[in-house]
Short mmCIF file of C-alpha atoms in Angstrom, two decimals:
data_model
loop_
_atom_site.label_atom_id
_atom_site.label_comp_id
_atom_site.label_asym_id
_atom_site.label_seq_id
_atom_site.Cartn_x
_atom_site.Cartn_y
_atom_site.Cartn_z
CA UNK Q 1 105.67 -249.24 15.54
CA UNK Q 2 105.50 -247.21 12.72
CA UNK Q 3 108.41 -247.09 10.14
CA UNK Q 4 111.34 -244.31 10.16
CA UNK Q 5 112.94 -242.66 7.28
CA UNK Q 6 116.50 -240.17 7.49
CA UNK Q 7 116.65 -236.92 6.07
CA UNK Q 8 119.43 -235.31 5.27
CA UNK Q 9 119.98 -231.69 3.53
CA UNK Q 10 123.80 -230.97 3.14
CA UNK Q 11 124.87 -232.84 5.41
CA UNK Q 12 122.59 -232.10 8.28
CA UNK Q 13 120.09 -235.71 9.35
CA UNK Q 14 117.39 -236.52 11.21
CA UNK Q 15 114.89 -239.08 11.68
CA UNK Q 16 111.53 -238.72 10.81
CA UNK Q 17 108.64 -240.96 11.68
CA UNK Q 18 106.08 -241.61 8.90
CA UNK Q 19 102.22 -240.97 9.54
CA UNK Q 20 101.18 -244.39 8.79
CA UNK Q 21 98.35 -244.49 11.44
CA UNK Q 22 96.85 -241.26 9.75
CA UNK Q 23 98.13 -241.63 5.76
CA UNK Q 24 98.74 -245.57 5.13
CA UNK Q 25 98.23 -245.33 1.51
CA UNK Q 26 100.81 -241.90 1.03
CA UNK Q 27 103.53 -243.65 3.64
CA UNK Q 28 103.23 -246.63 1.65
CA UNK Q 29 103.72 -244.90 -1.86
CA UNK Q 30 106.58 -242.92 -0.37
CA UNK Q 31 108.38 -245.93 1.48
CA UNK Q 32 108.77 -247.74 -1.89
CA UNK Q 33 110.18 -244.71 -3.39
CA UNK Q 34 113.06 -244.60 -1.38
CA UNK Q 35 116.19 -243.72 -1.41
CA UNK Q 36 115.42 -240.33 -3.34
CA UNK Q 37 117.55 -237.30 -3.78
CA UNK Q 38 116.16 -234.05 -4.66
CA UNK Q 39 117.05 -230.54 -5.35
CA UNK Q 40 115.49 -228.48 -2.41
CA UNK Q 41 114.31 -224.88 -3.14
CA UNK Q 42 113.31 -222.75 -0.07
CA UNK Q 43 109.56 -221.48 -0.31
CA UNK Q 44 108.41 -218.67 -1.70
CA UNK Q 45 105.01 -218.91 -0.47
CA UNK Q 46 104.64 -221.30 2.61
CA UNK Q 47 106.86 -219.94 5.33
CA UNK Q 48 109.79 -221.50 7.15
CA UNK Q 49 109.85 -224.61 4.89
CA UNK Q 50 111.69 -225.95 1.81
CA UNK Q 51 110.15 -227.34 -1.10
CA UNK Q 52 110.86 -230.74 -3.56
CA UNK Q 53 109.52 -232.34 -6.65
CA UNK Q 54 107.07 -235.22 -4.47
CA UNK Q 55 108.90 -238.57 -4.31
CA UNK Q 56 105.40 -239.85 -5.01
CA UNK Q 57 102.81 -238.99 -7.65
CA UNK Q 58 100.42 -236.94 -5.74
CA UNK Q 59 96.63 -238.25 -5.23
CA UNK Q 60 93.70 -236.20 -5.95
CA UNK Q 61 92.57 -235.69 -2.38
CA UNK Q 62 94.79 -235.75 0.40
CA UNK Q 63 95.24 -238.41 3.06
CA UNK Q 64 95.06 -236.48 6.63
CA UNK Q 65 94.72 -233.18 5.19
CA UNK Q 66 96.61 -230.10 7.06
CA UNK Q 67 97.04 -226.26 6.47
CA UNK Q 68 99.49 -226.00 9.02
CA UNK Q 69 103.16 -227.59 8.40
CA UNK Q 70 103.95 -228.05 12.46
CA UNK Q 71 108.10 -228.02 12.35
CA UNK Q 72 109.49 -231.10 10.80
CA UNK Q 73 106.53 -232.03 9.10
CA UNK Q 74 106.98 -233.65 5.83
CA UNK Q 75 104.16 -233.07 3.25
CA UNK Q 76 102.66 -233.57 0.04
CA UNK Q 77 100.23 -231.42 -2.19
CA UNK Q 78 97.72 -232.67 -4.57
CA UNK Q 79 99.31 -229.80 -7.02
CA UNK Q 80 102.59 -232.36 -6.85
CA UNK Q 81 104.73 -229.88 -4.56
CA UNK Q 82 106.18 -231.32 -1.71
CA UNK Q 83 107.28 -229.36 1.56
CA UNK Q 84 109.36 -230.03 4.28
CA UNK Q 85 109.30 -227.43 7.57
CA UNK Q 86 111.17 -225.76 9.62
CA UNK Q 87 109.50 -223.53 11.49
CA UNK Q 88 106.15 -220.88 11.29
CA UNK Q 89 104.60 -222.46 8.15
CA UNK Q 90 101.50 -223.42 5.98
CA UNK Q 91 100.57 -224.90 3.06
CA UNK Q 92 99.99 -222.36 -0.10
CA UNK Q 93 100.38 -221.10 -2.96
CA UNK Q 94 99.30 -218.29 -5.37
CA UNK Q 95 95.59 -218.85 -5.00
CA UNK Q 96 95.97 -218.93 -1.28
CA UNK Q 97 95.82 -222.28 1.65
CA UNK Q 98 96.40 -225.51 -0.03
CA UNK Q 99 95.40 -228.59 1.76
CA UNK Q 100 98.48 -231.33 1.68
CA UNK Q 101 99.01 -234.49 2.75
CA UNK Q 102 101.03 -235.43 6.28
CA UNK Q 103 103.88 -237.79 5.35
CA UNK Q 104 106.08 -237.77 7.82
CA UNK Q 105 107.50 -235.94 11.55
CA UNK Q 106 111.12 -235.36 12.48
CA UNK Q 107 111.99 -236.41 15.54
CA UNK Q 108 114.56 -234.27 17.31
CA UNK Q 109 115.71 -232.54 14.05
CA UNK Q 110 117.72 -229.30 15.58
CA UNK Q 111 120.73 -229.85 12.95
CA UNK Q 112 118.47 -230.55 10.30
CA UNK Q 113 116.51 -227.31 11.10
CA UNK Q 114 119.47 -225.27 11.09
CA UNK Q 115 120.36 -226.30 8.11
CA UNK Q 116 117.22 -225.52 6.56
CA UNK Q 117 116.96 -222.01 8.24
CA UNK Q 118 120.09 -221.10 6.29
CA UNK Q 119 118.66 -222.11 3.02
CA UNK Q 120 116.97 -218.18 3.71
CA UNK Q 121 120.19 -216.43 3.42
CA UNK Q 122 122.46 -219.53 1.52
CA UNK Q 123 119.98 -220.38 -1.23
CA UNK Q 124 119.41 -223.96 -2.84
CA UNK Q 125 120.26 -227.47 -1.11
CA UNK Q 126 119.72 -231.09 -1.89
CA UNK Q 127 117.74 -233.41 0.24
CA UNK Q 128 118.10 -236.93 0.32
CA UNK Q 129 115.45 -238.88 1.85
CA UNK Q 130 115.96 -242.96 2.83
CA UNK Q 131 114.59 -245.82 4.88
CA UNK Q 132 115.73 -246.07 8.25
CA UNK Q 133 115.51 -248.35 11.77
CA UNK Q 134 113.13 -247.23 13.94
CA UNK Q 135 113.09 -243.86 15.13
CA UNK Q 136 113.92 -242.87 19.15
CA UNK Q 137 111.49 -241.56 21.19
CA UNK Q 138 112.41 -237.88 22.14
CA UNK Q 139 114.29 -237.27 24.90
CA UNK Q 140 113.38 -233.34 25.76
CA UNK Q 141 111.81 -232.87 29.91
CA UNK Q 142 108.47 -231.08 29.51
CA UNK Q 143 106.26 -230.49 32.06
CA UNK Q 144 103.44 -232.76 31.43
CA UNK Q 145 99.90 -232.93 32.30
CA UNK Q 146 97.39 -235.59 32.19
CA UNK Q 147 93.66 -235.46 30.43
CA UNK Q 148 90.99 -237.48 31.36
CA UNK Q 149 87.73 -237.60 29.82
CA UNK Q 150 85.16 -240.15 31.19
CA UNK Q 151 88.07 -242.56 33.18
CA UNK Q 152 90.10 -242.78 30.02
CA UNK Q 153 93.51 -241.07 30.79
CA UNK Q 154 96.41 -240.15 28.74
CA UNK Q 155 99.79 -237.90 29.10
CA UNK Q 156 100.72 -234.62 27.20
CA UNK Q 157 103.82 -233.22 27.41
CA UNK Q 158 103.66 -229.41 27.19
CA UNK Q 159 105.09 -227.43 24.41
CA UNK Q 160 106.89 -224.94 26.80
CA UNK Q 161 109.66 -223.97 23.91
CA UNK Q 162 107.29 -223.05 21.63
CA UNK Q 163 104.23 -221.59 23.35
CA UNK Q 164 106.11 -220.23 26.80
CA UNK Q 165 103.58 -217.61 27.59
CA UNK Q 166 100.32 -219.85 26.77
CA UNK Q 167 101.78 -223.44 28.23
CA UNK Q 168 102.31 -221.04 31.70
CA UNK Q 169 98.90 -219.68 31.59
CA UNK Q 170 97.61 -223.44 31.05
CA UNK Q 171 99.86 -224.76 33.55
CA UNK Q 172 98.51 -222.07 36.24
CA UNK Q 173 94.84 -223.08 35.54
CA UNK Q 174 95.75 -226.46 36.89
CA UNK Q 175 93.54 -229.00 37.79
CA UNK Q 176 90.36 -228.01 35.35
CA UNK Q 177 87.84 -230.19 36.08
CA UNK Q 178 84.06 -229.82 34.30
CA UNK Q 179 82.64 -230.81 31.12
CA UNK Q 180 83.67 -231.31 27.45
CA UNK Q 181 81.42 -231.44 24.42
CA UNK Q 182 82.39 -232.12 20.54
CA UNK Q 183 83.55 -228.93 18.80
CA UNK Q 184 80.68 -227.33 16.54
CA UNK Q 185 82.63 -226.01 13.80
CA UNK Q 186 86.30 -227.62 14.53
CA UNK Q 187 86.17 -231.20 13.21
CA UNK Q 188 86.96 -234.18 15.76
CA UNK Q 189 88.24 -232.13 18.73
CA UNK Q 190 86.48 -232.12 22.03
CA UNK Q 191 86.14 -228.85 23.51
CA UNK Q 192 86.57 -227.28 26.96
CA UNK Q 193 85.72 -223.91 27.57
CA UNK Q 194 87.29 -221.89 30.59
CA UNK Q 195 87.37 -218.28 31.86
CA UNK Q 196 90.87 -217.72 33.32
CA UNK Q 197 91.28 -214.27 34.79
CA UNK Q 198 94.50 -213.57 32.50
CA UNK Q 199 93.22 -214.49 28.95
CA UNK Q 200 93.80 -210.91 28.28
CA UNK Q 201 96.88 -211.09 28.43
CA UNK Q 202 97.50 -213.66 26.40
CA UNK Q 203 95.81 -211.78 24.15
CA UNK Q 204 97.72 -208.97 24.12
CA UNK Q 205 100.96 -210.99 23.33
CA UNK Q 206 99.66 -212.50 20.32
CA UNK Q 207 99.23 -216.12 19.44
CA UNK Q 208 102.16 -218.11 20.18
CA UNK Q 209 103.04 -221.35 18.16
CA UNK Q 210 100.06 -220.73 15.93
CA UNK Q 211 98.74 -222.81 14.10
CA UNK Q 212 95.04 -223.77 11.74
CA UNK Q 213 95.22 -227.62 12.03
CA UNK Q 214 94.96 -229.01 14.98
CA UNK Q 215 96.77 -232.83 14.77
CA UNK Q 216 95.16 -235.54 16.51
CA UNK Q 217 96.71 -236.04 19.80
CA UNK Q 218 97.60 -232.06 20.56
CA UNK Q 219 95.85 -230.16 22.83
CA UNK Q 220 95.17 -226.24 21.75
CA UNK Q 221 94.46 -222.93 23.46
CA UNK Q 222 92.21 -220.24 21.43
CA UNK Q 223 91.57 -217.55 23.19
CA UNK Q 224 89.10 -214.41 22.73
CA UNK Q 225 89.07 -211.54 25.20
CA UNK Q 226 86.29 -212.99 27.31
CA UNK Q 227 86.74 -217.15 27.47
CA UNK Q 228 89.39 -219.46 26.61
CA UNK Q 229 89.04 -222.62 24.85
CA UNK Q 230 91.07 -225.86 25.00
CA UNK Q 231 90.62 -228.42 22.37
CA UNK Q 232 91.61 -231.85 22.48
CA UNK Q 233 92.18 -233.10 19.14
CA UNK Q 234 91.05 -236.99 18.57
CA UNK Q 235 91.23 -236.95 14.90
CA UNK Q 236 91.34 -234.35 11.76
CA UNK Q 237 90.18 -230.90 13.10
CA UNK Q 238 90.80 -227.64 11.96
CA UNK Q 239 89.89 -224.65 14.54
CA UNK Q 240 86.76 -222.69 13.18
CA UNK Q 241 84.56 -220.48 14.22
CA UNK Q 242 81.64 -218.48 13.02
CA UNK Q 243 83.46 -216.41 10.44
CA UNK Q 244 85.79 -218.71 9.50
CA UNK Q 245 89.23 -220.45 10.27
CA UNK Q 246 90.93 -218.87 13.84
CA UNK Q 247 94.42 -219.48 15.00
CA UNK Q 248 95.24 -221.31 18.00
CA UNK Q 249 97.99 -222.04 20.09
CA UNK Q 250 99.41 -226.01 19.83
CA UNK Q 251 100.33 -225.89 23.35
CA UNK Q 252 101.03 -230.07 24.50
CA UNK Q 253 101.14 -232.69 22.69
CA UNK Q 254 100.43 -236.56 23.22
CA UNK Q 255 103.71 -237.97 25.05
CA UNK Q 256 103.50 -241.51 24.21
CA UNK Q 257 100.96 -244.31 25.18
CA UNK Q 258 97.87 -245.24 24.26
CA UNK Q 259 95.24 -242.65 23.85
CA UNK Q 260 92.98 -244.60 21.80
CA UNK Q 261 90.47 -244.74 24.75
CA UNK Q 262 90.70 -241.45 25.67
CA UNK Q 263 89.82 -240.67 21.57
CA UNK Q 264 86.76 -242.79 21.77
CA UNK Q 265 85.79 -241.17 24.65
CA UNK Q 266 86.11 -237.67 22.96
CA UNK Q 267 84.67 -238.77 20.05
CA UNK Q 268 81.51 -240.28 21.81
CA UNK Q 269 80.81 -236.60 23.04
CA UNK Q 270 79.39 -236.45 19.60
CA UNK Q 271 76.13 -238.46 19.90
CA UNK Q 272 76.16 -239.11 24.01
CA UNK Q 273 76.95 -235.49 25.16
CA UNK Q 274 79.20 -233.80 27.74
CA UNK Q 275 81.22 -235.95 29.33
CA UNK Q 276 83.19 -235.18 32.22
CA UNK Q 277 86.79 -233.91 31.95
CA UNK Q 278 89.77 -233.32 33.83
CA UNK Q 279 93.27 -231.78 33.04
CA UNK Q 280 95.84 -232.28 35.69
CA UNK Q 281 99.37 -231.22 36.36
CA UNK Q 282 101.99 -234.71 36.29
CA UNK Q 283 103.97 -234.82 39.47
CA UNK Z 1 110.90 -185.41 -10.87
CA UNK Z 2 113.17 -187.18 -8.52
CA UNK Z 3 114.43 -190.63 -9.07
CA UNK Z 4 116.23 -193.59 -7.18
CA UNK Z 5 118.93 -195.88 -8.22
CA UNK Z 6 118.67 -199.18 -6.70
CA UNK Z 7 121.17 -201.85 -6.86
CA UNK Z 8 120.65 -205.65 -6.60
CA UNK Z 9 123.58 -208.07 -5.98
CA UNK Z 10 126.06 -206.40 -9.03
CA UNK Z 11 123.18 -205.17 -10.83
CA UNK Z 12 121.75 -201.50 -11.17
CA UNK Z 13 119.15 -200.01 -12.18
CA UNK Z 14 117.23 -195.96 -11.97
CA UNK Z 15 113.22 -195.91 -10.82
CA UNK Z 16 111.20 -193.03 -10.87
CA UNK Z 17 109.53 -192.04 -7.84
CA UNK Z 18 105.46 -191.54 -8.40
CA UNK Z 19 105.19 -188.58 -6.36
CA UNK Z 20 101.86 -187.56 -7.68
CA UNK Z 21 100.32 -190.97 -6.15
CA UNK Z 22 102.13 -191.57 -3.16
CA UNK Z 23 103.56 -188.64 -2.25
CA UNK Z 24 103.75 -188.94 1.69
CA UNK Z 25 105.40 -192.35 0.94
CA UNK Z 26 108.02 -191.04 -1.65
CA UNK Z 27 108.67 -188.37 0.91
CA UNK Z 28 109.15 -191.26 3.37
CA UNK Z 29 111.83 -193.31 1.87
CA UNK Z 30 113.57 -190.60 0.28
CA UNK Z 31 114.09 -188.60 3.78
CA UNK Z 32 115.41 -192.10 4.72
CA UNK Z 33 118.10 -193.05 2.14
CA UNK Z 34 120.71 -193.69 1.07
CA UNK Z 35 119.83 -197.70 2.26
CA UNK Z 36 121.54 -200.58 2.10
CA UNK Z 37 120.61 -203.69 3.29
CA UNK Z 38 120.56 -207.54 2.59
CA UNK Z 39 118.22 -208.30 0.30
CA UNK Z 40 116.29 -211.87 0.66
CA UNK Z 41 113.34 -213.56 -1.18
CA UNK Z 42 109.72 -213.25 0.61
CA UNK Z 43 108.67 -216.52 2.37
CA UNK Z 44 105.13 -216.09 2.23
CA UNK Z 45 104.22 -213.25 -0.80
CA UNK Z 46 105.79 -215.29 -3.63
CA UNK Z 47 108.10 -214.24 -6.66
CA UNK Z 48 109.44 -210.76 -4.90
CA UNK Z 49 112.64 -209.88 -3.03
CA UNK Z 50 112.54 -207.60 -0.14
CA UNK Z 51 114.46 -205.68 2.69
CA UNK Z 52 112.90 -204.90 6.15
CA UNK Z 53 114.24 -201.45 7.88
CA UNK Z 54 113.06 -200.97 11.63
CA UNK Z 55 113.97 -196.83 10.92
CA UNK Z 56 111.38 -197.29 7.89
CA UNK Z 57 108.24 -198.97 10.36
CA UNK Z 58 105.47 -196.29 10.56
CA UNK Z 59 101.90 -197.97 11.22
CA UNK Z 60 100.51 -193.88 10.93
CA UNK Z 61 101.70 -193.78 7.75
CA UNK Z 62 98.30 -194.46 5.45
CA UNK Z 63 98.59 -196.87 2.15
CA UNK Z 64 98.60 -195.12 -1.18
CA UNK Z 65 98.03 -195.80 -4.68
CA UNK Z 66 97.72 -199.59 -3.23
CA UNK Z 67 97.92 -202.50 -4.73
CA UNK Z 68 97.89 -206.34 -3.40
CA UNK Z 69 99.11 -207.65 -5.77
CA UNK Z 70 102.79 -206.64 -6.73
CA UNK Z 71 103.32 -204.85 -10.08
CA UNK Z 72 106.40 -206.11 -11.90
CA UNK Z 73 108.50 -203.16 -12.99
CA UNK Z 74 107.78 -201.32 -9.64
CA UNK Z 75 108.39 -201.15 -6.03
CA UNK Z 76 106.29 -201.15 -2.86
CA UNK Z 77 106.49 -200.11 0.33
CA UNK Z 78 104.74 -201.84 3.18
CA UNK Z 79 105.10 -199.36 6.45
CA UNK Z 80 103.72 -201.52 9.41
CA UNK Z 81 106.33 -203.60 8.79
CA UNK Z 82 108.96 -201.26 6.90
CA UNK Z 83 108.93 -203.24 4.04
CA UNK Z 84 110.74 -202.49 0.15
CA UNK Z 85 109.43 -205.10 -1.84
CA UNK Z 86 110.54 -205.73 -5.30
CA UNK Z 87 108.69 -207.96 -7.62
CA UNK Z 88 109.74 -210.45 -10.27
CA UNK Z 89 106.64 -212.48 -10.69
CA UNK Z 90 103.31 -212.95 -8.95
CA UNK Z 91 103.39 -211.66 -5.87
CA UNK Z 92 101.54 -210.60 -2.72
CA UNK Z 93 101.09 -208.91 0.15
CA UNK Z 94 101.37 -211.25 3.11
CA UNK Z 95 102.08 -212.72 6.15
CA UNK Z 96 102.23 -215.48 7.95
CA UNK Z 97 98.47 -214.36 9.16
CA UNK Z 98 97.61 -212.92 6.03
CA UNK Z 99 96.48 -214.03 2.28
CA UNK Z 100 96.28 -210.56 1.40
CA UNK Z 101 97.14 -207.06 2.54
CA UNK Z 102 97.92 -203.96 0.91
CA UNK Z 103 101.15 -202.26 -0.12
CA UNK Z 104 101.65 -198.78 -1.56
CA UNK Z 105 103.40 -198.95 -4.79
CA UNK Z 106 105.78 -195.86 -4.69
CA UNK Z 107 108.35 -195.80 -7.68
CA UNK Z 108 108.74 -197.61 -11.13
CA UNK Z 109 111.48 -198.45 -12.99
CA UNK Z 110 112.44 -196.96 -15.58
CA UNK Z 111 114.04 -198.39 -19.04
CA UNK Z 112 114.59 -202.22 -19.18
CA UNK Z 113 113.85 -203.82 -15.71
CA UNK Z 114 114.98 -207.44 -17.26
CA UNK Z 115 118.49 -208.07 -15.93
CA UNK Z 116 117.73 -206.05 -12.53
CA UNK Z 117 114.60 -208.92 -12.22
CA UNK Z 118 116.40 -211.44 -13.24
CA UNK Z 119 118.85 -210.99 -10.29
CA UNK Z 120 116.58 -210.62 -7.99
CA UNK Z 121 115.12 -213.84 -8.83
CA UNK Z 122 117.79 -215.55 -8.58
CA UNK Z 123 118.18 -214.52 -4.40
CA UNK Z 124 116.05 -217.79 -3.72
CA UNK Z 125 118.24 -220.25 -5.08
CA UNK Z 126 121.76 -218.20 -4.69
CA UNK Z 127 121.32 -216.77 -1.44
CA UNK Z 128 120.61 -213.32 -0.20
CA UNK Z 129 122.33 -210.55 -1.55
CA UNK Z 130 123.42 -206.76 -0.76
CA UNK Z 131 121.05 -203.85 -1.51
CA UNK Z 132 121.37 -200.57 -1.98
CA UNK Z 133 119.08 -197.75 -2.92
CA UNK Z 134 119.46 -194.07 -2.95
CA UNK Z 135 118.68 -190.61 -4.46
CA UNK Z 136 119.77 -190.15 -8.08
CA UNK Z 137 121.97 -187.06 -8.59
CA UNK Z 138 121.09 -185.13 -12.05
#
């Protein structure tokens, strides 16, 4: 199980799980710094997020590289900044998208938020950041679907809170069953195109719960005004197209359980083909 | 030549409105004053403070003498979103969808902008603060 550290700003805590299956080296380097305390400066540049001098000297490249800072996502830039979210926000700076490293996740951090999102209006805080037992699972309901690609199965758990309009729409489509193929331009995400008769709209709403990166183990909506794709994230994938980066909506994420079968099976798309898929609404 | 005094936190300061180059703008905000609003440090543009005014959102209204980049020692106006944007350091028009847009830059301040800027950059680590702008009597 991987290790746990507490967070606190002010007063307001909350576990956070560190991303030792994706960043050994940076969890490592970051464990053995702790307990730290920091000042903590909201951002002037990355969005709903607050920013520290790194606990850690900063590597050259970064360990599972991300754009997008989902919320409670601890991270660290090559350029030595470190960023903790709370909301809408990416990595950057003056020159534009920075690539950082992914640290850490908070685990039902609404207090912790909170107090962040008040930083906006109450200025300055201090974070202190220290080992901790293991971190519960999370507790919320979600509707949850199942994904099967090639007999390996695993469980998402929608992301209704954050995507309402797009998680519906998914949840509507319900069962898809066809084929899924290895993104061209996305990275290690699997891809399964659809044509749902209300992509429009979803359209017209803008793109909920947006986000660049696409973490291993979520499952993502992009739509365009004719098609809708789903991606299934087995590893570090960023959504691209043609021209260039494209938002998409993080609409489930994996709930638990081993989904290192379903990943190879993804991943084998690469070299073998299509493979059959299925997505599945959990009784 | 009119002018605008605008008022950060405790400190003021007078700006000149650039009618020549953004005249439909300058007619804009100063149909609209006297403002006053709470003033808080952009999230995603960088070293600038700004207030948002739904009465001041006007997509029609076109950019003029634009800029991306904020000018220190002026103010811009962003209308899609009804944006005043007042910059202390680099600075851009952004969004969270956005690494750059453009803003009109529609009055400058005149005299020494130093203390005014330095209050405004201290709204990120103080906390917001109230702001006030409006029409300069002679």
């Amino acid at each position: 199980m991987a290790r746990a550290i507490r967070v606190t700003v002010d007063g307001a805590s909350a576990l956070a799980v560190l991303a030792e299956d994706v960043a050994p080296r940076s969890a490592e380097a970051l464990w053995s710094a702790l307990p730290l305390e920091r000042p903590l400066v909201h951002t002037k540049w990355s969005g709903a997020a607050a920013t520290f001098a790194p606990p850690v000297a900063p590597s050259d490249e970064p360990e599972a590289a991300v754009l997008s800072l989902y919320p409670g996502v601890l991270a660290l830039r090559p350029d030595g900044e470190a960023l903790l979210s709370y909301g809408d926000a990416e990595s950057r700076d003056e020159l534009g998208v920075r690539y950082a490293t992914r640290l850490a996740r908070v685990v039902e951090g609404a207090a912790l938020f909170a107090r962040l999102r008040r930083m906006y209006d109450e200025g300055d805080a201090r974070i202190r950041i220290e080992r901790a037992d293991a971190a519960p699972a999370p507790s919320r309901a979600r509707r949850r679907l199942e994904v099967e690609v090639a007999g390996a199965k695993a469980t998402y758990a929608l992301l209704d809170e954050r995507a309402p309009r797009t998680c519906d729409l998914l949840w509507e489509m319900l069962p898809i069953e066809t084929t899924t193929f290895y993104s061209r331009w996305a990275g290690d995400a699997a891809v399964v195109e659809t044509k749902p008769a209300r992509v429009r709209d979803l359209l017209a709403g803008g793109v909920e719960n947006a986000a660049l990166s696409m973490y291993p183990g979520t499952l993502c909506i992009g739509p365009t005004p004719s098609w809708m794709d789903v991606y299934l994230s087995f590893g570090a994938a960023e959504c691209r197209g043609a021209t260039g980066r494209r938002y998409v909506t993080i609409a489930a994420e994996l709930d638990g359980g081993d989904a290192s079968g379903l990943f190879a099976n993804m991943k084998g798309s690469r070299r073998e083909g299509e493979k059959p898929v299925a997505i599945r609404r959990v009784a | 030549m009119r002018e605008i005094e605008l008022r950060v936190g405790g400190v003021t300061a007078v700006a000149q409105l650039l009618d020549r180059d953004a005249p439909l703008t300058c007619d804009r905000i100063w149909d609209s004053l006297p403002i006053t609003e709470t003033m808080h440090n952009l999230r995603y543009g960088g070293n600038a403070t700004f207030v948002v005014l739904d009465r001041l959102v006007d997509r029609a209204l076109p950019i003029e003498n634009r800029v991306t980049w904020h000018l220190v020692g002026t103010i811009a106006f962003r209308p899609e979103f009804g944006e005043i944007v007042l910059p202390y350091g680099p600075a851009q028009a952004r969004d969270e969808r956005s690494l750059g847009d453009f803003a009109t830059v529609f009055a400058r301040i005149t005299g020494d902008p130093d203390t005014l800027l330095a209050a405004a950059a201290r709204v990120v680590h103080d906390g917001a603060v109230p702001f006030a702008l409006s029409r300069r009597r002679a």
